[in-house]
Backbone as a ProteinNet text record, in pm:
[ID]
protein_1_A
[PRIMARY]
MKKNILATFTAGALLTLSLSAGPIHADQAQFTDIQGIAGADKIESLHQDGFIKGVSDSMFKPELELNTAQGIQLIADGLDLNLDTIRFIKMPVPSDYFSAVKDGVWYSDAFIRAQYNGIKMPQDIDPSKPLTREQYTLFLMQGIEAKGGLPMIKIKPVDIADEQELTAEYQGAVQRSLVLKINELDAEGNFNPKQSITRAEAAIMMYNAIEYMDSFHAPQIPETPEK
[TERTIARY]
18237.8	18149.5	18224	18178	18254.6	18208.1	18087.4	18033.2	18045.2	18055.5	18055	17915.8	17900.9	17769.4	17736.3	17832	17797.6	17892.4	17844.9	17926.7	17903.6	17998.3	17990	17871.9	17792.4	17684.5	17744.5	17722.8	17771.2	17653.1	17677.5	17575.9	17462.7	17461.3	17346	17311.3	17405.5	17368.2	17473.5	17454.8	17549	17535.8	17414.9	17390.2	17334.7	17409	17365.4	17436.7	17388.6	17457.1	17574	17696.6	17812.7	17846.3	17878.9	17905.2	18043.7	18105.8	18242.8	18250.8	18341.2	18356.9	18433.4	18486.4	18559	18607.4	18654	18694.8	18817.1	18820.6	18935.1	19000.5	19127.3	19190.2	19247.4	19262.9	19310.7	19202.7	19248.6	19152.4	19065.9	18937.9	18844.3	18812	18795.5	18744.4	18600.5	18560.2	18425.2	18324.4	18204.3	18096.7	18061.5	18041.2	18009.2	17860.8	17780.6	17638.7	17545.4	17598.8	17512.6	17503	17575.5	17570.8	17428.7	17386.7	17255.7	17142.1	17167.8	17060.3	17064.4	16949.2	16942.9	17026	17107.5	17187.7	17314.7	17353.8	17475.3	17597.6	17601.3	17715.2	17724.5	17609.4	17609.5	17654.7	17606.7	17648.9	17799.3	17848.4	17991.2	18073.5	18019.3	18090.5	18108.4	18001.6	18011.6	18111.5	18109.7	18201.4	18346	18373.1	18510.4	18561.8	18472.1	18511.7	18530	18503	18523.7	18410.3	18293.5	18182.3	18090.7	18086.4	18006.8	18087.6	18051.3	18111.4	18000.2	18037.8	17939.7	17943.4	17873.4	17876.9	18005.6	18075.2	18209.4	18279.7	18403	18477.2	18409.6	18336.9	18280.4	18128.1	18063	17917.9	17850.1	17752.3	17678.1	17541.6	17483.4	17349	17246.9	17232.1	17148	17000.5	16956	16813.1	16763.8	16852.6	16810.7	16738.3	16644.7	16569.9	16659.7	16627.8	16695.8	16605.7	16656.4	16571.1	16579.9	16496.5	16483.8	16612.8	16679.7	16805.4	16908.7	16920.1	17015	16978.5	16847.9	16804.6	16830.6	16801.6	16826.5	16976.1	17057.1	17202.3	17252.1	17201.7	17242.1	17208.4	17088.8	17046.9	17126.3	17142.8	17215	17359.3	17423.6	17561.8	17572.8	17485.6	17493.9	17469.6	17378.1	17347.7	17426.3	17514.5	17596.1	17508.6	17404.9	17321.7	17400.2	17413.2	17497.4	17437.3	17503.3	17457.1	17554.8	17634	17743.4	17698.3	17579.7	17535.3	17444.9	17427.5	17337	17419	17384.5	17450	17348.5	17382.5	17291.3	17338.3	17244.1	17275.7	17297.6	17213.5	17227	17219	17317.4	17318.6	17200.2	17117.9	16999.9	17037.2	16950.9	16965.8	16834.4	16836.6	16714.9	16595.5	16619.6	16507.8	16434.7	16492.6	16421.5	16304.3	16310	16211.5	16140.2	16204.6	16152.3	16142.2	16037.4	16014.2	16093	16131.9	16196.2	16338.1	16389	16524.6	16619.4	16715.9	16804.3	16910.8	16952.8	17065.9	17196	17302.1	17434.1	17460.3	17386.2	17414.3	17456.8	17488.1	17551.2	17467.3	17335.3	17249.9	17199.6	17229.9	17171.8	17199.8	17324.5	17364.1	17291.3	17269.9	17201.9	17058.4	16989.2	16852.3	16848.2	16944.5	16948.6	16978.2	17074.8	17106.5	16988.1	16918.6	16800	16689.7	16668.7	16564.9	16585.2	16708.7	16738	16763.6	16743.5	16762.5	16640.2	16524.5	16402.2	16339.8	16394	16333.4	16230.5	16107.8	15995.1	15961.8	16011.7	15991.9	15890.4	15803.9	15706.2	15773	15706.3	15762.1	15785.1	15704.1	15715.3	15789.1	15873.6	15948.2	16030.2	16032.3	16099.2	16224.8	16343.8	16467.8	16484.9	16424.5	16444.8	16347.6	16246.9	16143.7	16191.7	16166	16205.3	16137	16210.4	16153.7	16085.2	15970.9	15906.7	15967.2	15938.2	15990.8	15938.9	15812.7	15759.9	15815.2	15839.6	15895.6	16037.9	16119.9	16257.7	16260.7	16172.8	16166.5	16129.3	16030.7	15990.5	16106.7	16173.2	16283.8	16397.8	16429.3	16537.7	16504.9	16383	16346	16338.4	16296.6	16298.1	16441.5	16534.4	16674.6	16729.9	16695.7	16740.3	16683.8	16556.3	16494.1	16564.7	16603	16672.5	16808.5	16869.5	16998.5	16982.9	16859.7	16836.7	16847	16812	16832.2	16707.5	16594	16472.7	16437.2	16430.8	16398.4	16255.1	16234.2	16100.5	16026.5	15990.8	15919.1	15798.7	15701	15584.7	15619.4	15601.8	15637.2	15514.2	15538.6	15432.8	15429.1	15320.7	15316.1	15340.7	15409.7	15435.2	15317.9	15276	15169.8	15223.8	15160.8	15200.7	15085.9	15112.3	15004.4	14937.6	15016	14959.6	14951.8	14923	14918.5	14819.8	14714	14613.6	14669.1	14783.3	14844.8	14935.9	14964.7	15050	14978.8	15052.1	15001.4	14993.9	14882.5	14858.4	14971.3	15021	15122.9	15257.6	15274.7	15400.8	15397.7	15281.9	15268.1	15359.5	15367.5	15450.8	15597.2	15647.3	15787.7	15815.3	15725	15743.1	15745	15652.1	15648.5	15777.2	15824.9	15948.6	16067.2	16071	16182.6	16182.2	16064.6	16054.6	16092.2	16041.6	16070.3	16220	16284.6	16426.5	16517.4	16459	16534.3	16611.6	16565.1	16624.7	16564	16440.5	16365.8	16314.1	16262.9	16202.3	16094.5	16007.1	15900.9	15951.9	15879	15918.4	15867.8	15889	15856.2	15708	15624.3	15479.3	15428.6	15520.4	15480.4	15436.1	15470.1	15433.4	15547.2	15509.5	15608.5	15626.7	15525.8	15530.2	15562.7	15481.7	15514.8	15522.7	15445.6	15440.8	15543.9	15617.3	15722.4	15839.5	15904.9	16025.9	16134.4	16208.5	16316.2	16437.4	16506.5	16622.8	16750.9	16858.3	16989.4	17028.4	17001.1	17035.8	16956.7	16825.6	16741.3	16783	16811.8	16850.5	16983.9	17080.1	17210.3	17198.7	17118.7	17102.2	17034.9	16932.2	16866.8	16963	17047.7	17144.2	17245.4	17291	17380.8	17314.4	17188.9	17116.9	17097.2	17068.3	17045.4	17172.6	17284.7	17411.4	17450	17429.6	17457.5	17369.7	17241.8	17151.5	17195.8	17230	17271.3	17398.7	17494	17616.8	17585.9	17492.4	17457.6	17374.7	17287.2	17200.9	17282.8	17387.1	17468.3	17592.2	17610.4	17727.8	17719.7	17832.2	17829.9	17797	17713.2	17672.6	17769.2	17831.4	17925.6	17850.2	17852.4	17777.1	17831.4	17741	17780.2	17868.2	17845.7	17929.2	17993.5	18114.6	18183.4	18103.2	18102.5	18035.9	18120.1	18051.8	18123.8	18124.2
1218	1217.8	1281.5	1396.8	1473.1	1451.7	1399.1	1387.9	1244.9	1230.8	1096.7	1039.9	929.7	872.8	777.6	702.1	594.1	589.4	554.7	541.4	404.3	347.4	204.7	170.6	76.4	22.9	-87.5	-80.3	-182.8	-247.7	-319.3	-373.5	-441.9	-568	-648	-654.1	-632.3	-634.2	-707.1	-834.6	-910.9	-877.1	-836	-809.7	-669.9	-570.6	-432.4	-364.3	-244.3	-160.7	-96.2	-140	-89	48.8	136.4	273.8	313	400	437.9	583.9	616.1	753.5	837.4	780.1	858.4	770	830.8	752.3	667.7	550.7	462.5	465.5	498	522	395.6	290.5	164.3	105.8	33.7	-27.7	-129	-130.9	-223.5	-335.7	-455.3	-563.8	-532.1	-560	-529.1	-625.1	-572.3	-658.7	-757.5	-881.4	-984	-1017.1	-954.7	-991.1	-877.7	-777.8	-667.6	-659.9	-747.1	-742.8	-767.7	-683.5	-701.4	-632.5	-574.5	-502.8	-355.5	-291.4	-149.3	-69.5	23.6	109	44.8	-69.2	-136.6	-46.7	34.1	123.3	227.4	273.9	373.1	310.6	189.7	119.3	94.9	48.9	20.3	148.2	257.5	384.9	427.5	415.1	447.3	355.2	229	131	164.6	193.5	221.8	352.7	445.4	570.5	553.2	431.4	404	447.8	475	524.4	413.7	299.8	188.7	60.1	-29.5	-161.9	-265.1	-385.6	-493.3	-573.2	-684.5	-774.1	-856.2	-853.5	-910.4	-828.5	-862.9	-785.3	-784.9	-891.5	-902.1	-911.5	-912.9	-930.4	-808.7	-754.7	-637.4	-673.9	-783.3	-825.5	-714.6	-678.5	-564.3	-582.6	-707.9	-734.3	-726.7	-716.8	-716.9	-587.6	-598.4	-481.5	-389.4	-261.6	-161	-127.7	-138.4	-103.2	45.6	90.1	233.9	293.8	224.6	276.5	294	195.3	204.4	318.2	333.8	439.5	578.8	599	729.6	758.7	656.6	674.8	713.1	643.6	670.5	813	858.3	993.8	1099.2	1078.2	1176.4	1191.1	1079.1	1084.9	1130	1075.6	1108	1254.4	1316.4	1458.4	1548.5	1488.3	1563.5	1648.6	1587.5	1656.9	1665.2	1785.1	1801.4	1902.6	1919.7	2011.5	2127	2155.7	2251.9	2391.3	2432.4	2570.1	2578.5	2467.3	2465.2	2453.3	2533.3	2526.3	2477.5	2371.6	2310.5	2335.5	2362.6	2363.3	2220.3	2130.6	1987.2	1915.6	1834.2	1762.9	1666.7	1674.2	1587.3	1441.9	1353.7	1210.4	1161.6	1050.7	1003.4	984.6	938.3	913.3	1040.7	1156.9	1282.8	1298.2	1227.3	1246.5	1118.4	1004.5	880.1	771.9	693.6	591.1	462.6	436.5	308.8	323	445.7	468.8	475.5	386.2	376.3	485.5	522.9	613.9	533.4	594.8	534.8	413.5	397.2	287.3	345.4	256.5	302.6	401.6	394.8	482.4	605.4	617.4	723.5	863	887.8	1020	1056.9	960.2	988.3	1034.4	974.3	1015.2	1158.1	1195.8	1333.1	1431	1398.8	1488.8	1501.8	1392.2	1398.1	1481.2	1461.9	1534.9	1685.4	1730.8	1874	1928.2	1846.4	1892.3	1862.7	1878.9	1882	1749.5	1638	1507.9	1478.8	1468.8	1458.1	1310.5	1259.7	1119.2	1107.7	1007.6	990.9	953.3	985.8	960.3	811	727.3	583.5	512.1	582.9	522.6	404.4	295.8	172.4	153	164.9	152.9	19.4	-85.7	-218.9	-252.1	-169.6	-198.2	-160.9	-245.9	-210.3	-81	0	122	89.1	150.4	135.9	236.8	216.1	308.1	449.7	464.9	599.7	663	586	641.1	690.7	607.4	647.9	772	775.5	890.9	1017.4	1007.8	1124.7	1176.1	1088.1	1130.7	1190.8	1129.2	1179.4	1317.2	1335.8	1466.1	1573.2	1537	1633.5	1675.4	1579.5	1612.9	1704.1	1678.7	1765.5	1905.7	1913.9	2045	2119.6	2049.4	2113	2167.3	2104.8	2151.3	2259.7	2304.5	2410.5	2364.1	2237.3	2182	2162.7	2221.7	2206.8	2339.5	2343.1	2468.2	2510.4	2639.7	2692.9	2713.8	2602.7	2607.8	2515.5	2542.8	2455.7	2340.5	2218.2	2102.9	2046.4	1983.8	1913.1	1770.4	1728.1	1593.3	1484.4	1382	1263.9	1167.4	1104.9	1005.3	878.3	837.9	719.1	619.3	502.2	405.2	360.4	346.3	301.1	415.1	534.9	652.4	634.9	558.3	539	465	400.8	329.2	418	538.2	630.6	682.7	693.2	764.4	911.7	976.9	1114.6	1209.6	1198	1292.6	1271.9	1159.8	1133.1	1172.1	1207.2	1229.2	1338.6	1450.2	1561.3	1522.5	1453.8	1411.9	1313.7	1220.9	1122.8	1192.9	1284.5	1357.5	1438.4	1507.4	1585.5	1493.5	1378.3	1286	1235	1217.8	1171.4	1282.4	1401.3	1514.2	1546.7	1535.5	1568.7	1450	1338.5	1220.9	1154.4	1173.6	1103.8	964.7	952.9	828.4	796.8	676.3	642.9	537.3	529.8	429.6	300.5	191.5	66.5	63.4	-46.3	-56.6	-39.9	-68.2	-53.6	81.3	169.8	301.6	303.9	198.8	192.9	241.8	297.8	339.4	233.9	152.3	48	106.7	200.8	277.5	195.8	87.7	10.7	-101.5	-122.3	-223.2	-176.3	-269.2	-235.6	-195.7	-90.9	-48.3	-138	-168.4	-256.3	-174.7	-245.4	-181.2	-115.4	-184.8	-130.2	-4.3	-8.3	108.3	228.2	205.1	315.2	375.7	290.3	340.2	420.3	370.5	440.1	575.1	579.4	707.5	805.2	757.1	847.4	898	811.3	854.7	966.1	942.5	1041.7	1171.4	1160.4	1279.1	1362.8	1297.4	1369.7	1432.5	1359.3	1414.2	1536.3	1526.2	1639.7	1758	1732.9	1841.5	1908.7	1829.5	1887.5	1979.4	1936.6	2018.2	2140.5	2123.8	2234.4	2346.4	2310	2409.6	2451.2	2396.3	2431.9	2578	2651.6	2790.2	2799.5	2895	2911.6	3008.2	2960.8	3044.2	3113.8	3247	3317.7	3284.2	3284.3	3252.6	3360.9	3484.2	3595.6	3662.5	3713.1	3776.9	3895.7	3909.7	4025.7	4151.4	4262	4388.1	4470.4
-9014.1	-8898.4	-8782.6	-8737.7	-8641.1	-8499.1	-8483.9	-8349.8	-8300.5	-8169.2	-8111.9	-8120.7	-8191.1	-8209.8	-8096.8	-8051.3	-7961.7	-7842.7	-7722.7	-7602.9	-7543.7	-7480.1	-7449	-7360.9	-7406.1	-7324.2	-7239.7	-7110.5	-7020.7	-6954.6	-6849.5	-6759.4	-6829.4	-6818.1	-6852.8	-6998.1	-7089.3	-7229.3	-7308.5	-7332.3	-7411.5	-7558.9	-7599.7	-7740.9	-7757.5	-7711.2	-7722.4	-7836.4	-7868.5	-7966.1	-7894.3	-7921.7	-7850.5	-7900.4	-7807.6	-7842.2	-7795.3	-7871.6	-7841.1	-7802.2	-7710.3	-7664.8	-7764.5	-7869.3	-7967	-8079.9	-8189.7	-8304.6	-8277.3	-8338.3	-8331.2	-8468.2	-8474	-8603.4	-8665.5	-8586.2	-8644.3	-8734.2	-8838.3	-8929.3	-8854.8	-8887.8	-8825.8	-8924.2	-8871.2	-8954.6	-8991.1	-9113.9	-9157.7	-9095.8	-9071.7	-9025	-9135.7	-9098.1	-9197	-9201.8	-9114.6	-9108.8	-9150.8	-9222	-9267	-9419.1	-9488.1	-9633.8	-9682.9	-9774.8	-9835.1	-9762.3	-9644.9	-9576	-9614	-9611	-9644.2	-9544.5	-9596.1	-9509.5	-9458	-9515.2	-9469.2	-9481.4	-9588.4	-9607.2	-9496.8	-9447.2	-9339.7	-9207.9	-9181.9	-9061.1	-9065	-9178.8	-9189.8	-9183.4	-9236.5	-9227.8	-9082.8	-9004	-8861.9	-8792.7	-8832.4	-8774.1	-8807.7	-8934.5	-8976.6	-8917.3	-8889.8	-8824.5	-8674	-8625.3	-8484.3	-8394.9	-8451.8	-8373.6	-8322.8	-8390.3	-8339.2	-8343.6	-8254.9	-8251.2	-8258.2	-8288.5	-8290.9	-8162	-8161.8	-8046.8	-8048.4	-8162.8	-8175.6	-8283.1	-8313.9	-8413.7	-8550	-8582.4	-8716.4	-8720.2	-8604	-8599.5	-8537.2	-8609.6	-8562.1	-8504.9	-8550.7	-8511.1	-8540.6	-8667.9	-8704.1	-8674	-8662.9	-8649.6	-8505.4	-8409.3	-8269.5	-8231.8	-8139.3	-8092.3	-8010.6	-8015.6	-7934.6	-7816.7	-7695	-7582.6	-7551.7	-7460.1	-7433.3	-7380.9	-7290.5	-7236.2	-7346.5	-7435.2	-7545.5	-7640.9	-7666.5	-7757	-7701.9	-7573.8	-7512.4	-7509	-7477.9	-7477.7	-7616.7	-7719	-7856.9	-7897.4	-7865.1	-7902	-7825.4	-7694.5	-7613.1	-7659.1	-7693.2	-7738.2	-7883.3	-7968.8	-8110.5	-8140.1	-8064.8	-8085.2	-7991.7	-7911.7	-7815.8	-7723.2	-7668.5	-7570.6	-7440.3	-7386.3	-7268.3	-7171.6	-7060	-6954.8	-6936.4	-7038.8	-7026.2	-6984.7	-7026.1	-6997.5	-6875.4	-6804.1	-6689	-6560.8	-6461.3	-6331.1	-6229	-6159.1	-6063.8	-5921.1	-5831.1	-5688.5	-5642.3	-5691.1	-5664.9	-5798.7	-5826.3	-5953.7	-5959.5	-6063.8	-6071.8	-6096.9	-6054.8	-6080.9	-6140.2	-6213.5	-6279.5	-6186.8	-6063.9	-5972.5	-5932.9	-5962.4	-5939.8	-6036.8	-6148.6	-6255.7	-6298.2	-6281.2	-6336.5	-6229.6	-6237.5	-6136	-6160.3	-6284.9	-6316.2	-6369.5	-6375.9	-6425.7	-6306.2	-6301.7	-6186.5	-6186.3	-6066.3	-6049	-6051.7	-6101	-6089.5	-6174.4	-6284.1	-6376.4	-6511	-6607.2	-6730.8	-6810.4	-6797.9	-6879.1	-6803	-6674	-6591.2	-6646.9	-6680.8	-6728.8	-6857.5	-6945.9	-7072.6	-7049.5	-6953.1	-6924.9	-6871	-6788.7	-6737.2	-6850.4	-6935.4	-7047.7	-7142.6	-7165.5	-7251.3	-7186.4	-7057.3	-6984.5	-6993.4	-6985.9	-6987.2	-7127.8	-7229.1	-7366.8	-7453.3	-7394	-7472.5	-7507.3	-7459.5	-7488.3	-7379.8	-7421.5	-7327.6	-7304	-7193.9	-7159.1	-7046.6	-7050	-6942.7	-6811.4	-6702.2	-6569.3	-6546.4	-6607.5	-6586.8	-6699.9	-6773.6	-6883.3	-6831.4	-6909.5	-6869.2	-6954.1	-6894.1	-6972	-7041.9	-6989.6	-7046.4	-7159.1	-7178	-7277.3	-7417.8	-7518.3	-7655.4	-7700.8	-7774.8	-7832.5	-7964.6	-7988.1	-8118.3	-8215.4	-8342.1	-8444.3	-8422.3	-8384.4	-8365.1	-8238.2	-8133.1	-8010.4	-8032.6	-8095.7	-8122.6	-8211.5	-8311.2	-8400.3	-8323.3	-8236.6	-8157.5	-8073.6	-8000.4	-7914.6	-7997.1	-8110.7	-8195	-8249.7	-8298	-8354.2	-8245.6	-8125.3	-8014.6	-7982.8	-7988.4	-7965.3	-8072.2	-8197.8	-8307.9	-8290.9	-8252.8	-8230.5	-8118.7	-8011.6	-7900.6	-7943.4	-8043	-8093.8	-8199.6	-8222.2	-8319.4	-8462	-8486.1	-8619.3	-8701.5	-8660.8	-8740.9	-8806.7	-8939.4	-9007.9	-8978.7	-8966.7	-8939	-9070.8	-9131.5	-9258.7	-9250.2	-9335.5	-9344.3	-9437	-9388.5	-9468.9	-9538.6	-9653.2	-9723.6	-9672.9	-9609.2	-9550.7	-9653.8	-9608.7	-9690.7	-9674.4	-9782.9	-9774	-9708.1	-9599.2	-9524.7	-9531.6	-9587.5	-9610.6	-9480.7	-9374.9	-9247.2	-9145.2	-9195.4	-9108.8	-8993.4	-9015.1	-8911.5	-8790.1	-8805.7	-8693.9	-8609.5	-8658.2	-8583.8	-8460.1	-8350	-8233	-8269.1	-8237.8	-8282.8	-8244.2	-8121.8	-8074.7	-8143.3	-8216.1	-8283.4	-8431.3	-8483.5	-8627.5	-8679.6	-8608.8	-8654.1	-8662.8	-8561.1	-8560	-8673.2	-8694.9	-8802.5	-8937.7	-8959.4	-9086.3	-9108.3	-9006.5	-9021	-9050.6	-8985.2	-9008.9	-9152	-9210.2	-9349	-9446.6	-9421.8	-9510.7	-9511.2	-9395.5	-9383.9	-9417.7	-9463.5	-9508.4	-9394.7	-9273	-9159.5	-9148.3	-9189.8	-9185.3	-9324.9	-9344.4	-9472.6	-9453.1	-9551.2	-9550.3	-9612.6	-9589.2	-9652.9	-9796.9	-9864.5	-10007.6	-10035.8	-9937.2	-9953.1	-9903.4	-9866.3	-9818.4	-9673.2	-9598.1	-9456.3	-9367.8	-9253.9	-9155	-9046.4	-9024	-8920.5	-8783	-8737.4	-8616.6	-8489.3	-8480.8	-8357	-8351.5	-8459.3	-8458.5	-8373.3	-8305	-8230.5	-8330.1	-8297.6	-8385.6	-8363.6	-8470.9	-8463.3	-8448.3	-8412.9	-8403.1	-8535.4	-8644.9	-8775.9	-8805.3	-8783.6	-8811.5	-8727.2	-8599.5	-8510.9	-8553.4	-8589.9	-8633.2	-8762.5	-8857.6	-8984.6	-8963.9	-8879	-8851.1	-8786.1	-8695.1	-8632.5	-8733.9	-8822.7	-8930.2	-9011.6	-9050.7	-9130.5	-9053.2	-8923.1	-8840.7	-8829.5	-8806.5	-8793.5	-8926.5	-9035.8	-9168.6	-9195	-9158.1	-9174.6	-9088.6	-8962.2	-8873.4	-8923.8	-8973.2	-9028.2	-9144.5	-9230.4	-9346.1	-9306.5	-9205.9	-9162	-9099.6	-9024.8	-8955.6	-9033.5	-9154.3	-9233.6	-9277.3	-9271.6	-9317.5	-9465	-9500.6	-9640.9	-9709.3	-9817	-9891	-10002.7	-10006.9	-10111.7	-10250.1	-10348.8	-10485.7	-10544.2	-10502.8	-10550.9	-10431.8	-10446.4	-10334	-10281.6	-10149.3	-10091.2	-10111.6	-10134.9	-10154.9	-10027
[MASK]
+++++++++++++++++++++++++++++++++++++++++++++++++++++++++++++++++++++++++++++++++++++++++++++++++++++++++++++++++++++++++++++++++++++++++++++++++++++++++++++++++++++++++++++++++++++++++++++++++++++++++++++++++++++++++++++++++++

């Protein structure tokens, strides 16, 4: 895993998805509360690479909801959304664009980086509100698209048992996430779009997204030497 997935969440979150600014090379104690859950190996891989931390050395709390501020921070850091190529006369702040996103707090920078990298957030977005599975998927896929990671091909839609519950504007992002194996349906073929996304689900999707991006941008070695 070459990219920084997570950066430390501070302020007001005793049970947040902790994020790290870079890999920690010392051995980590394994999480003791993820055994038996889907994607536990991916969560532990991120943990052992020093990219995520739990609420304690051994507890991840995979079932807890991810709020909007945490989700935007995770996407901005995990996809390395940045402002490196933009020159500002005045550095933007969240209050320039959003009514409920505070300036000068732990998540402020992530909202600005997301705003300038193709993530389309409503003006009244609430950082404290839990993200649904379809909302997180939309923001993540918009971030991948901004990084040039979506192939320009026609996809064959996946059958979703509860497709009628999807918000219309999110359908394309959800379908692309399924086709690209970033997301998956449950055992009954449901996506459960209106359910709040959990820490575990968000971490697993980010793992899958980074793995996909690494493979999408990997140099292709020809089967036969070029002449």
